[in-house]
Coordinates of C-alpha atoms and ligand atoms in Angstrom, one line a residue:
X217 CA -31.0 -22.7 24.3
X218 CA -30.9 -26.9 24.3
X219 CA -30.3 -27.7 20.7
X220 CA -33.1 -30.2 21.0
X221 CA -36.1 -28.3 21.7
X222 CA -38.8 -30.1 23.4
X223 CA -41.5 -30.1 21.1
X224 CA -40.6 -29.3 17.8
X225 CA -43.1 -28.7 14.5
X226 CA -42.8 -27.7 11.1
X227 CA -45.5 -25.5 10.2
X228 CA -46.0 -25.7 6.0
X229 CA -48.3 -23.0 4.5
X230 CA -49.7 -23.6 0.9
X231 CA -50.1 -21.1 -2.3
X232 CA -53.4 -19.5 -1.5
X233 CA -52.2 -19.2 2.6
X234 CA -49.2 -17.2 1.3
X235 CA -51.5 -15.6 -1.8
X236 CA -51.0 -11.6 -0.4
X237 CA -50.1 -10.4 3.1
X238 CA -53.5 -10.2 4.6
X239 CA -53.2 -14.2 4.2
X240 CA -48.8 -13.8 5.1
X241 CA -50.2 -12.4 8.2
X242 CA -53.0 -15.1 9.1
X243 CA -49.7 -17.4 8.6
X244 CA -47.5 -15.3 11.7
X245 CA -50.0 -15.6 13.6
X246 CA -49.6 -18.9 13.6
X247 CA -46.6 -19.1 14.0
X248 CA -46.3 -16.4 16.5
X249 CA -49.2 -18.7 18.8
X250 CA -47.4 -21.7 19.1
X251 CA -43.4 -21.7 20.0
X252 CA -42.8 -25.2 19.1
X253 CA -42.9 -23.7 15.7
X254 CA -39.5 -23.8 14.9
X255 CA -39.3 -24.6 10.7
X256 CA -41.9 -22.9 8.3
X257 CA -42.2 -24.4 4.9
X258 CA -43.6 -22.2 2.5
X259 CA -45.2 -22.7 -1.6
X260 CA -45.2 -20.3 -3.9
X261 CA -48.4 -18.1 -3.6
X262 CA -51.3 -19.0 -5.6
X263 CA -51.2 -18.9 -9.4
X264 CA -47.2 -18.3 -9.5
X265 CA -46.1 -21.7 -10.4
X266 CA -48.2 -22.0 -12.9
X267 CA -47.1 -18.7 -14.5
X268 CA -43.9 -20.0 -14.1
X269 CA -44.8 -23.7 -15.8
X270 CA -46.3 -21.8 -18.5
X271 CA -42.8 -19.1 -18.9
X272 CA -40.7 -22.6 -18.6
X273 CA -42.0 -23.9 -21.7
X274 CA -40.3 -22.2 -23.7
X275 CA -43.2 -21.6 -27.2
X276 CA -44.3 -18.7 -26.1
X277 CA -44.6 -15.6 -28.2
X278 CA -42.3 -12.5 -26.5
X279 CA -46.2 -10.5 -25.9
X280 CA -47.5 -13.8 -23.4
X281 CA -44.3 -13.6 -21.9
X282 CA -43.9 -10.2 -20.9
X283 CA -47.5 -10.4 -19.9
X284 CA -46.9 -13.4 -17.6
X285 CA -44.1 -12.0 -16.1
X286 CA -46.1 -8.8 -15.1
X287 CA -48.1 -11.0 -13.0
X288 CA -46.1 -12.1 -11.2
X289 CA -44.7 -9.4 -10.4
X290 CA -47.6 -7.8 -9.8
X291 CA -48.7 -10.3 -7.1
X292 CA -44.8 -10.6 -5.8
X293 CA -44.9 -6.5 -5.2
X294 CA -48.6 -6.5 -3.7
X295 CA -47.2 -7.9 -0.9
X296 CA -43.6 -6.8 -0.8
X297 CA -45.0 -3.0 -1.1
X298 CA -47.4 -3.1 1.6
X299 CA -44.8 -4.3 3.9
X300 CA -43.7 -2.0 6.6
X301 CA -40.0 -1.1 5.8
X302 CA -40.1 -3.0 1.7
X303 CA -36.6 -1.4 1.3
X304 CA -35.0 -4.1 3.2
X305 CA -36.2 -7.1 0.2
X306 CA -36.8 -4.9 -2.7
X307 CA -33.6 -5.4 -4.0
X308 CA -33.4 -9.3 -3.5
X309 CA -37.2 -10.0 -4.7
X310 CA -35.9 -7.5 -8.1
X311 CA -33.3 -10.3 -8.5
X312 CA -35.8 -12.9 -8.5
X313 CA -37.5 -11.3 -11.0
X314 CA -35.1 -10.3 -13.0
X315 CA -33.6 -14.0 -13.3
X316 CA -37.5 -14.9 -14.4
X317 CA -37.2 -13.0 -16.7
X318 CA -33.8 -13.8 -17.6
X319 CA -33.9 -17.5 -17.4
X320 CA -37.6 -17.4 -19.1
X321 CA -35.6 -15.8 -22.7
X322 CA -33.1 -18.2 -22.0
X323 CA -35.7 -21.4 -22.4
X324 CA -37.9 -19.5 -25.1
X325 CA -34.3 -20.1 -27.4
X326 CA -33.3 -23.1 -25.6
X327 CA -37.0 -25.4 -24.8
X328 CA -36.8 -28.0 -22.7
X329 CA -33.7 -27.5 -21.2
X330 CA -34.3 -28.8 -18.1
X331 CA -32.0 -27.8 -15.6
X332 CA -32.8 -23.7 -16.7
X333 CA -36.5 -24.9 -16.5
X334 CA -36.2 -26.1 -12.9
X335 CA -34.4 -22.7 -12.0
X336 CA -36.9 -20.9 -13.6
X337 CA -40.1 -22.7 -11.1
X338 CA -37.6 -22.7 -7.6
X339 CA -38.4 -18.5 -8.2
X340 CA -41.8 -18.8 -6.5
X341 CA -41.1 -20.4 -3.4
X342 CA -38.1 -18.2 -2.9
X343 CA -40.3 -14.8 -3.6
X344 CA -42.5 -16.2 -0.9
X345 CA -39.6 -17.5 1.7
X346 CA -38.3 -14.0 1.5
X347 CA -41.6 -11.9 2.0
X348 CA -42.3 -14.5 4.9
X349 CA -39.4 -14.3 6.6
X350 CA -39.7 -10.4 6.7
X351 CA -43.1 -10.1 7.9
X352 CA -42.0 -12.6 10.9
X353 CA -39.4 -10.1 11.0
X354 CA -42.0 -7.0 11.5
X355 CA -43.7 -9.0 14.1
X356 CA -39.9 -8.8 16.2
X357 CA -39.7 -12.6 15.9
X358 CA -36.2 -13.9 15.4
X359 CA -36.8 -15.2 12.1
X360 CA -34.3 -16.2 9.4
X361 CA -34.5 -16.9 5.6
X362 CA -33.2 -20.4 4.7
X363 CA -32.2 -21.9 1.2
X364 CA -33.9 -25.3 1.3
X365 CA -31.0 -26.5 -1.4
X366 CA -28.8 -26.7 0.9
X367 CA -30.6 -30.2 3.1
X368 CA -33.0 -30.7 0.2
X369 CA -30.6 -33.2 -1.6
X370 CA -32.1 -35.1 -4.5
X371 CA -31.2 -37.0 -7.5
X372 CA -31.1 -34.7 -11.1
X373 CA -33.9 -35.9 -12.4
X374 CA -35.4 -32.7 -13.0
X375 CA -39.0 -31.4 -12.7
X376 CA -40.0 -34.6 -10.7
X377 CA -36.6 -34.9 -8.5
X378 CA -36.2 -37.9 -6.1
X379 CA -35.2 -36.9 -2.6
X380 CA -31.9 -38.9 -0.6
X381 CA -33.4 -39.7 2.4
X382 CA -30.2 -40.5 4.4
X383 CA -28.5 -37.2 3.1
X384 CA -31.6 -35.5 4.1
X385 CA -31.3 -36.6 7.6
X386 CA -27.8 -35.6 7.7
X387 CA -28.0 -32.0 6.0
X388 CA -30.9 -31.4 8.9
X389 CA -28.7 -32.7 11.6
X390 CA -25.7 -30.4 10.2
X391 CA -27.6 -27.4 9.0
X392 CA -31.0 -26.9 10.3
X393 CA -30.8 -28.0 13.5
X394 CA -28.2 -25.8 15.1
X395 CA -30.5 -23.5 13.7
X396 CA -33.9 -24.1 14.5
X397 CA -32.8 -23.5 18.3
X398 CA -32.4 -19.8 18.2
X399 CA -35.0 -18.8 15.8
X400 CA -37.7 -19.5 13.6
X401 CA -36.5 -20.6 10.1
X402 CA -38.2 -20.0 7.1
X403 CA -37.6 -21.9 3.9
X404 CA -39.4 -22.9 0.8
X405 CA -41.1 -26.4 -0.5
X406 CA -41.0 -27.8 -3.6
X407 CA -37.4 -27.1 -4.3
X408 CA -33.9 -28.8 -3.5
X409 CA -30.9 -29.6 -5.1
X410 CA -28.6 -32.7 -6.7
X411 CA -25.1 -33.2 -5.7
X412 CA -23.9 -30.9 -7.8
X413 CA -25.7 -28.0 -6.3
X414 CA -28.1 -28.0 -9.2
X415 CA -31.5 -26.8 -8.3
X416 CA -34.0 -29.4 -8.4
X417 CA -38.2 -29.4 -8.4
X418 CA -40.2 -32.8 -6.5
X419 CA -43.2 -32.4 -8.8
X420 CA -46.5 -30.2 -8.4
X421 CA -47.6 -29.8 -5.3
X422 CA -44.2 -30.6 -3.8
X423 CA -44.3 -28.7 -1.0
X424 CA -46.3 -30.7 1.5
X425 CA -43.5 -33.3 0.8
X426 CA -40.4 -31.0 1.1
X427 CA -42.1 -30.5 4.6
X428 CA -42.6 -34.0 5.6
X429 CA -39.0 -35.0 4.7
X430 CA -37.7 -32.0 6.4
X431 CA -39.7 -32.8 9.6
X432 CA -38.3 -36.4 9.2
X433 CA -34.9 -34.8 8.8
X434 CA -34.9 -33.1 12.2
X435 CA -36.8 -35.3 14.3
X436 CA -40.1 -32.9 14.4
X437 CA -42.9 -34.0 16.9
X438 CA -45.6 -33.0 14.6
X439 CA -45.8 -31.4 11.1
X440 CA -48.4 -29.0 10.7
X441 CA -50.2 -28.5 6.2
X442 CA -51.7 -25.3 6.5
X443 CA -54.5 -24.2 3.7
X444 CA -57.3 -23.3 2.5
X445 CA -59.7 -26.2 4.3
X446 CA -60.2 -26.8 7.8
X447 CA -58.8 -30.4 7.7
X448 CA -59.2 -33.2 5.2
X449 CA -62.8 -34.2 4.7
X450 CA -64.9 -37.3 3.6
X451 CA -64.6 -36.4 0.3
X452 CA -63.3 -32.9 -1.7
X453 CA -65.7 -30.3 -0.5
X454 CA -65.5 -28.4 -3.9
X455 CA -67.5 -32.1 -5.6
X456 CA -69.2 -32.8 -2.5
X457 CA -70.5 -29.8 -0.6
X458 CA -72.1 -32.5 1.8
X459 CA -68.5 -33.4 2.8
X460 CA -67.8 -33.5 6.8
X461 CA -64.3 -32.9 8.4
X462 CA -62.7 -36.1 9.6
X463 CA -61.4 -34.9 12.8
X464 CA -58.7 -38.3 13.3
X465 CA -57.4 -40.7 10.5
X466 CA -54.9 -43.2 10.7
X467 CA -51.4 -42.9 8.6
X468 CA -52.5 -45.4 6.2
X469 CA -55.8 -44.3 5.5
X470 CA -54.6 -40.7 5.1
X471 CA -51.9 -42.3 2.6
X472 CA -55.0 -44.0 0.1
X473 CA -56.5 -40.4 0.2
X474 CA -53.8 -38.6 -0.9
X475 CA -52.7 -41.0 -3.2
X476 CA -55.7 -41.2 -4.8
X477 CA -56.6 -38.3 -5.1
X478 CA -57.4 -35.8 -2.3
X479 CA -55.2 -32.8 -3.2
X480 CA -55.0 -31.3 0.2
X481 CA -52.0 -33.4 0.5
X482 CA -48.7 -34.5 -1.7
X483 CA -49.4 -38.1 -2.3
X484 CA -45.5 -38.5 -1.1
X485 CA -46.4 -37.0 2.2
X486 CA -47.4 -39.5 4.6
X487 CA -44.3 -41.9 4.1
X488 CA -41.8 -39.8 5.6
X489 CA -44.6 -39.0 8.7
X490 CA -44.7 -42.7 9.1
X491 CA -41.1 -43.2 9.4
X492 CA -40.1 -40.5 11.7
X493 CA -43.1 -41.0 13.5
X494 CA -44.5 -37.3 12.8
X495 CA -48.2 -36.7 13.8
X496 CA -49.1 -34.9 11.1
X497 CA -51.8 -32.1 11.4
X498 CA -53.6 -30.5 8.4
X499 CA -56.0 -27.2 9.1
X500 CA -56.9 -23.8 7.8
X501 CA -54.7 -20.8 7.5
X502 CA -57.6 -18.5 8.3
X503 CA -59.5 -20.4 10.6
X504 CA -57.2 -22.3 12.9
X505 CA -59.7 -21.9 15.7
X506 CA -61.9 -24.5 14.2
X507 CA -59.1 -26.9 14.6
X508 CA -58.6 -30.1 11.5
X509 CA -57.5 -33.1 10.8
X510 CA -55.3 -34.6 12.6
X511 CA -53.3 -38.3 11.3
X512 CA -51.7 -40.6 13.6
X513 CA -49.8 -43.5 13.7
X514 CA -52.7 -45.2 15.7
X515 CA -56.1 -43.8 15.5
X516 CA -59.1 -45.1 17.7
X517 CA -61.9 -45.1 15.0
X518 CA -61.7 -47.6 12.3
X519 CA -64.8 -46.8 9.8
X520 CA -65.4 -49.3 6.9
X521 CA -66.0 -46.1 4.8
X522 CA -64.5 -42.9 5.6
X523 CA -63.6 -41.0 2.5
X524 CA -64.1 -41.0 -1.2
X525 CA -61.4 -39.7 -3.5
X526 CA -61.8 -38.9 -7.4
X527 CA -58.8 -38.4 -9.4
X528 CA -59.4 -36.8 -12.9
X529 CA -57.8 -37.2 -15.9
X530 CA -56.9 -41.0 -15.9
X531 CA -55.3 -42.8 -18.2
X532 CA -56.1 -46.1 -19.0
X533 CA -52.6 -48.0 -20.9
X534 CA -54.3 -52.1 -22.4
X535 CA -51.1 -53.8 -23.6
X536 CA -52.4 -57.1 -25.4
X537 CA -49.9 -59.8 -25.9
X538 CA -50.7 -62.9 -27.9
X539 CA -47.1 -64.3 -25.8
X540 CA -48.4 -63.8 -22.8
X541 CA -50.7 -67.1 -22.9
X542 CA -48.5 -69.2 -20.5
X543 CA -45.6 -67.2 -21.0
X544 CA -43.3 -65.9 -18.0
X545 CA -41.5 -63.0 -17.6
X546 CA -44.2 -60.5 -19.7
X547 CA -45.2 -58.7 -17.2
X548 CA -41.6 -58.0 -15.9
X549 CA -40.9 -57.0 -18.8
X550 CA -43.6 -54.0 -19.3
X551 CA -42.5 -52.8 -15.6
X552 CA -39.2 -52.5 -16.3
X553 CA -40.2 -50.2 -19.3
X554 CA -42.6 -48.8 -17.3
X555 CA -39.9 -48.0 -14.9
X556 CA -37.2 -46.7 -16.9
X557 CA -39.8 -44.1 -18.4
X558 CA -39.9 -43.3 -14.6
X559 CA -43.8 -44.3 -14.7
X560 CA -45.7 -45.4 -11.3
X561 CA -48.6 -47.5 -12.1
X562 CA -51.5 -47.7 -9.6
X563 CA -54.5 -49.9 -10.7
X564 CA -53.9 -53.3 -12.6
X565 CA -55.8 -55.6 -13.9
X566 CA -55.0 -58.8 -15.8
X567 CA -56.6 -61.8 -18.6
X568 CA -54.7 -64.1 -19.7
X569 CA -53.4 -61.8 -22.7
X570 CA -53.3 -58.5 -21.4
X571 CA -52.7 -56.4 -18.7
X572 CA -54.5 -53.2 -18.2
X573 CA -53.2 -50.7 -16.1
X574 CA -53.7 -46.7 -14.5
X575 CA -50.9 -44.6 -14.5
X576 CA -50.1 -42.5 -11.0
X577 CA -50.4 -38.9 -12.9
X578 CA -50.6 -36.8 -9.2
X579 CA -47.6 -35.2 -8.4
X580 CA -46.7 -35.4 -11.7
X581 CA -43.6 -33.6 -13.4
X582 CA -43.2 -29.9 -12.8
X583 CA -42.7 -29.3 -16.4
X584 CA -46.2 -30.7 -17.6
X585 CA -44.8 -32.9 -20.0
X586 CA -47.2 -35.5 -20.8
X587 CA -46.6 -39.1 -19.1
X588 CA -47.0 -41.5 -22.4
X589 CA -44.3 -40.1 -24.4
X590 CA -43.5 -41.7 -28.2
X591 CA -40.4 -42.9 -26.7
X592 CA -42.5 -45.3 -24.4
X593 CA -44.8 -46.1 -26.7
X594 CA -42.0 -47.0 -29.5
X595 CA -40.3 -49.2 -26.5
X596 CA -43.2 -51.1 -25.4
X597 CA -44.6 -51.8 -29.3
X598 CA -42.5 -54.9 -29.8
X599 CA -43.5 -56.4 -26.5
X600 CA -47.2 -56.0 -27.1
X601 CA -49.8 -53.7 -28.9
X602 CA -51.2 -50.8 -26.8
X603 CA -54.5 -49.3 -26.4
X604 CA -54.4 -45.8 -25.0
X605 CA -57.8 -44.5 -23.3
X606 CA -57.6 -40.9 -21.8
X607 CA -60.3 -39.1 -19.5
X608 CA -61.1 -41.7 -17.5
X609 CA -61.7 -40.6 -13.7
X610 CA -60.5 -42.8 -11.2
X611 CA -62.8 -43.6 -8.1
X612 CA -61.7 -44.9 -4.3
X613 CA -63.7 -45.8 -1.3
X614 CA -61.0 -45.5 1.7
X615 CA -61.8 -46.9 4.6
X616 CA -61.1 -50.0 6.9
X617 CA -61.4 -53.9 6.9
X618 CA -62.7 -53.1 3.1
X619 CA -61.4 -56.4 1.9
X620 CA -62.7 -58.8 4.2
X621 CA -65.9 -57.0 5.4
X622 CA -69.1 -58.9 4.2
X623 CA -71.5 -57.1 1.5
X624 CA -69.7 -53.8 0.4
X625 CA -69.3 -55.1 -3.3
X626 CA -73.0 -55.2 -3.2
X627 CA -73.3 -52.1 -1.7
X628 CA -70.7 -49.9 -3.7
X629 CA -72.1 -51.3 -6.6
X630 CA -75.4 -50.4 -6.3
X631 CA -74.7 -47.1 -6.1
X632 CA -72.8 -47.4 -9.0
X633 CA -75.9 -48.6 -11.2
X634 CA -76.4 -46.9 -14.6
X635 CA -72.6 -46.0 -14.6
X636 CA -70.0 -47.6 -17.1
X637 CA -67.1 -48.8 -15.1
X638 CA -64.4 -49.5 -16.7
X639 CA -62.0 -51.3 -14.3
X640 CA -62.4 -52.4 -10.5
X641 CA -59.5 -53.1 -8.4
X642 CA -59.8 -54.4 -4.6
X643 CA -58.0 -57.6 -2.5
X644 CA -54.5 -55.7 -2.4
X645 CA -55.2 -53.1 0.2
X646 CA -57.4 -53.3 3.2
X647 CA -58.0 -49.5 2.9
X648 CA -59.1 -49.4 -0.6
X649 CA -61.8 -50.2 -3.7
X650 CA -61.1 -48.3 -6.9
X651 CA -62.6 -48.2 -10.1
X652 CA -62.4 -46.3 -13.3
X653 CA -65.2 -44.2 -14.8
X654 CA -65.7 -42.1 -17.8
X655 CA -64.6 -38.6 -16.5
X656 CA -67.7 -37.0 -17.2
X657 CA -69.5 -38.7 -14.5
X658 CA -66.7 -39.3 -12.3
X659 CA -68.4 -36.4 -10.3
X660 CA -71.9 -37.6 -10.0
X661 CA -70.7 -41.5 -9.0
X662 CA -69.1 -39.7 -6.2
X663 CA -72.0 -37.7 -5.2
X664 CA -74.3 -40.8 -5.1
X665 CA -71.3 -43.0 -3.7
X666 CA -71.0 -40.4 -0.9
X667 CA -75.2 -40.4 -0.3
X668 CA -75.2 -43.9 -0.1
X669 CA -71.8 -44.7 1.8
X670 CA -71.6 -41.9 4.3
X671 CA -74.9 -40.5 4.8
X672 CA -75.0 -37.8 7.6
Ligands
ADP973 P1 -52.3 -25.8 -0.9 O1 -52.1 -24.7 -1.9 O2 -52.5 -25.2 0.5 O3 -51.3 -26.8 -0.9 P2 -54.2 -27.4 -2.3 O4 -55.0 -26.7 -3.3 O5 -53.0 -28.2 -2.8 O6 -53.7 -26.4 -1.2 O7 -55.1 -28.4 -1.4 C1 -56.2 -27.9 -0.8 C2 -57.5 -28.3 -1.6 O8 -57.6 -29.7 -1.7 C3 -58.8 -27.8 -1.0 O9 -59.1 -26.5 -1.4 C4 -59.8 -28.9 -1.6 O10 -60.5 -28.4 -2.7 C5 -58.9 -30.0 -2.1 N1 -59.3 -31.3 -1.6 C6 -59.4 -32.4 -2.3 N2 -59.8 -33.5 -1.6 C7 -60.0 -33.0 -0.3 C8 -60.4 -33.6 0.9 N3 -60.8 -34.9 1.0 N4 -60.5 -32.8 2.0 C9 -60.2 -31.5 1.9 N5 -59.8 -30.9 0.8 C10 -59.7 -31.6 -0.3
LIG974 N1 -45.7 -24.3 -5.9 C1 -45.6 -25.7 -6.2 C2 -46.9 -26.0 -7.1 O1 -47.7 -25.2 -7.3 C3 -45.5 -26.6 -5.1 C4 -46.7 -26.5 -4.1 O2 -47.4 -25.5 -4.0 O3 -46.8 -27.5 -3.3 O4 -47.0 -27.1 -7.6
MG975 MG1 -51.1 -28.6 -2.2

């Protein structure tokens, strides 16, 4: 076969679409359907890698352990039993187990070590890359089980890994490619590798990423996030039953979704689409017949308002500095703490003495560590005193033209009336208007944001 096929897609399936093999079979036929499916990406199934979070940790009592490690094997051997020959993995899904377990004791005397803890969570998407690959296998597809540490390379920071782009692209080229043209490859999200072969994690909900860059990596037409919705809608269904599916968004207004907010996918997805060029697709595991979302490069409708995102459990950092009044250099300053503590801020404000700011929490670090750590607090007190506000929920309107499109202060506000917002932020992004809210009502000002904004 040509080694460049001529349409190529990577097919990613989440937690709950890889959950037990009813769903693992909703995913082949998938797969099976379309033959430009060449690269399946596949999470860990549902309530795995938070087991394994929670094992990582390293405090918990030897009872909670065993129990946690039951569970997962319970929901690993579900699947693996009900297979048709189960003999051919049981001995390589025991393994996995067994170095849960193994690695588990290790971090309950050793906490926080973090190169055990990143082992530890890679175990989920490798249960599910082997069960996968043998139920293609049952379904007489040529179908092959791939470690994504091999082209996954990243930098060691563990738990929240950076991926190398360029090496990436090469590792594809080298490994997957040559591959990809004589079968269909199966190989697991959220994980990679520095360059010392160390595994690595990209932060929760990883996966949708790992796909992205590995559709970048080998040129893929179109990268298909398969789950448990039937495309991305206006706003979450699960806040806004109301919400409709948006059948066509553009890359950038698909990129404000997920980075503020809309879970259905990685905030880091859409970069790598956009460079490569990738239409990216996003639809329902067990109902593909009802088609999704597709996002493009170019899209024909341009909406003012399309979506509403909500992002809970904000954090809200004032840094008050009686220097600042005319001084230069402050704000440099905080970033470059800021950055060194590896901390992404998204919303900013500023008065003449102070700076208020949201920290990017989603996709956060696979270990659950919290992101204001002592260390960063002790760094930024002789620069400026800090006010820390937690549970805040962070609003945005997405759509188009929102920063030069007459009257929709007027209007957002309004709907806003009776709430306390604590921050607004607009003018940097044509695409956006965020604010903060208490978390409690973060849910309701999206409700009556959605009534007013994108009535039906
Ligand atoms: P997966 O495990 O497949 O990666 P996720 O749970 O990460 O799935 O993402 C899917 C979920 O994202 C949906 O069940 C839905 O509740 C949530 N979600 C949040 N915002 C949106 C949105 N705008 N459109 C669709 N789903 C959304
Ligand atoms: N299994 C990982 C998580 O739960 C990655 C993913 O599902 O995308 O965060
Ligand atoms: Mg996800």
């Amino acid at each position: 076969m040509n080694e460049r096929l001529s349409t190529l897609s990577v097919a990613k399936f989440g937690g709950t679409s890889v959950a037990d093999l009813p769903a693992l079979n909703h995913c082949a036929d998938i797969i099976v359907s379309d033959p430009s499916v060449r690269l399946v990406v596949v999470s860990a199934a549902a309530g795995v890698t938070n087991r394994l979070v929670e094992l990582a940790s390293g405090t918990l009592d030897e009872t909670r352990r065993q129990l946690l490690l039951r569970e997962v094997a319970a929901i690993e051997y579900a699947m693996l039993d009900r297979l048709d020959n189960p003999s051919a993995i049981a001995a390589e899904l025991d393994g996995y187990l067994a170095e849960m377990d193994r690695l588990s004791q290790f971090l309950s005397q050793h906490p926080g070590e973090v190169e055990s803890m990143d082992r530890l969570l890679s175990m989920g998407e490798r249960c599910s890359s082997l069960l996968m690959t043998q139920v293609l296998l049952q379904r007489k597809m040529a179908a092959v089980n791939f470690d994504a540490c091999l082209v996954v390379r990243t930098d060691d920071h563990f738990g929240r890994a950076t991926p190398e782009i360029g090496a990436i692209g090469r590792l594809a080229r080298e490994q997957l490619a040559p591959l990809v043209a004589h079968q269909v490859v199966v190989t697991q999200g959220f994980i990679g590798s520095d360059n010392r072969g160390r595994v690595t994690t990209l932060g929760r909900g990883g996966s949708d990423f790992s796909a992205a860059l590995l559709a970048e990596g080998l040129g893929a037409d179109n990268l298909a996030i398969w789950t448990d919705v039937d495309g991305i809608y206006s706003c979450d269904p699960r806040v806004v039953s109301r919400a409709r599916p948006i059948q066509e968004l553009s890359f950038n207004e698909a990129a404000e979704m997920a980075t503020f907010g809309s879970k259905v996918l990685h905030p880091a997805t859409i970069l790598p689409a956009v460079r490569s060029g990738t239409s990216v697709f996003v639809g329902s595991t067990r109902e593909p017949e009802k088609g999704g979302t597709w996002i493009r490069n170019r899209c024909d409708s341009k909406p003012v308002f399309r979506a509403l995102s909500l992002r809970r459990h904000q954090t809200l950092l004032t840094c008050h500095s009686l220097n600042m009044l005319h001084a230069q250099g402050f704000l440099a300053e905080l970033f470059a703490i800021l950055a060194r503590h590896r901390i992404s801020v998204d919303l900013i404000t500023t008065s003449e003495v102070s700076v208020a700011l949201t920290l990017d929490q989603t996709g956060s670090d696979s270990s659950g560590r919290a992101l204001i750590s002592e260390a960063l607090l002790e760094e930024l007190s002789p620069l400026c005193r800090v006010e820390v506000e937690q549970d805040l929920a962070l609003v945005a309107v997405i759509g188009n033209h929102i920063a030069h499109t007459a009257g929709i202060g007027l209007k957002v506000l309004e709907a806003m009336a009776g709430s306390n917002v604590r921050m607004i932020c607009q003018g940097a992004s044509a695409h956006n208007l965020c604010f903060l809210v208490g978390e409690e009502e973060g849910e309701s000002v999206v409700r009556r944001l959605h009534d007013s904004l994108l009535p039906e």
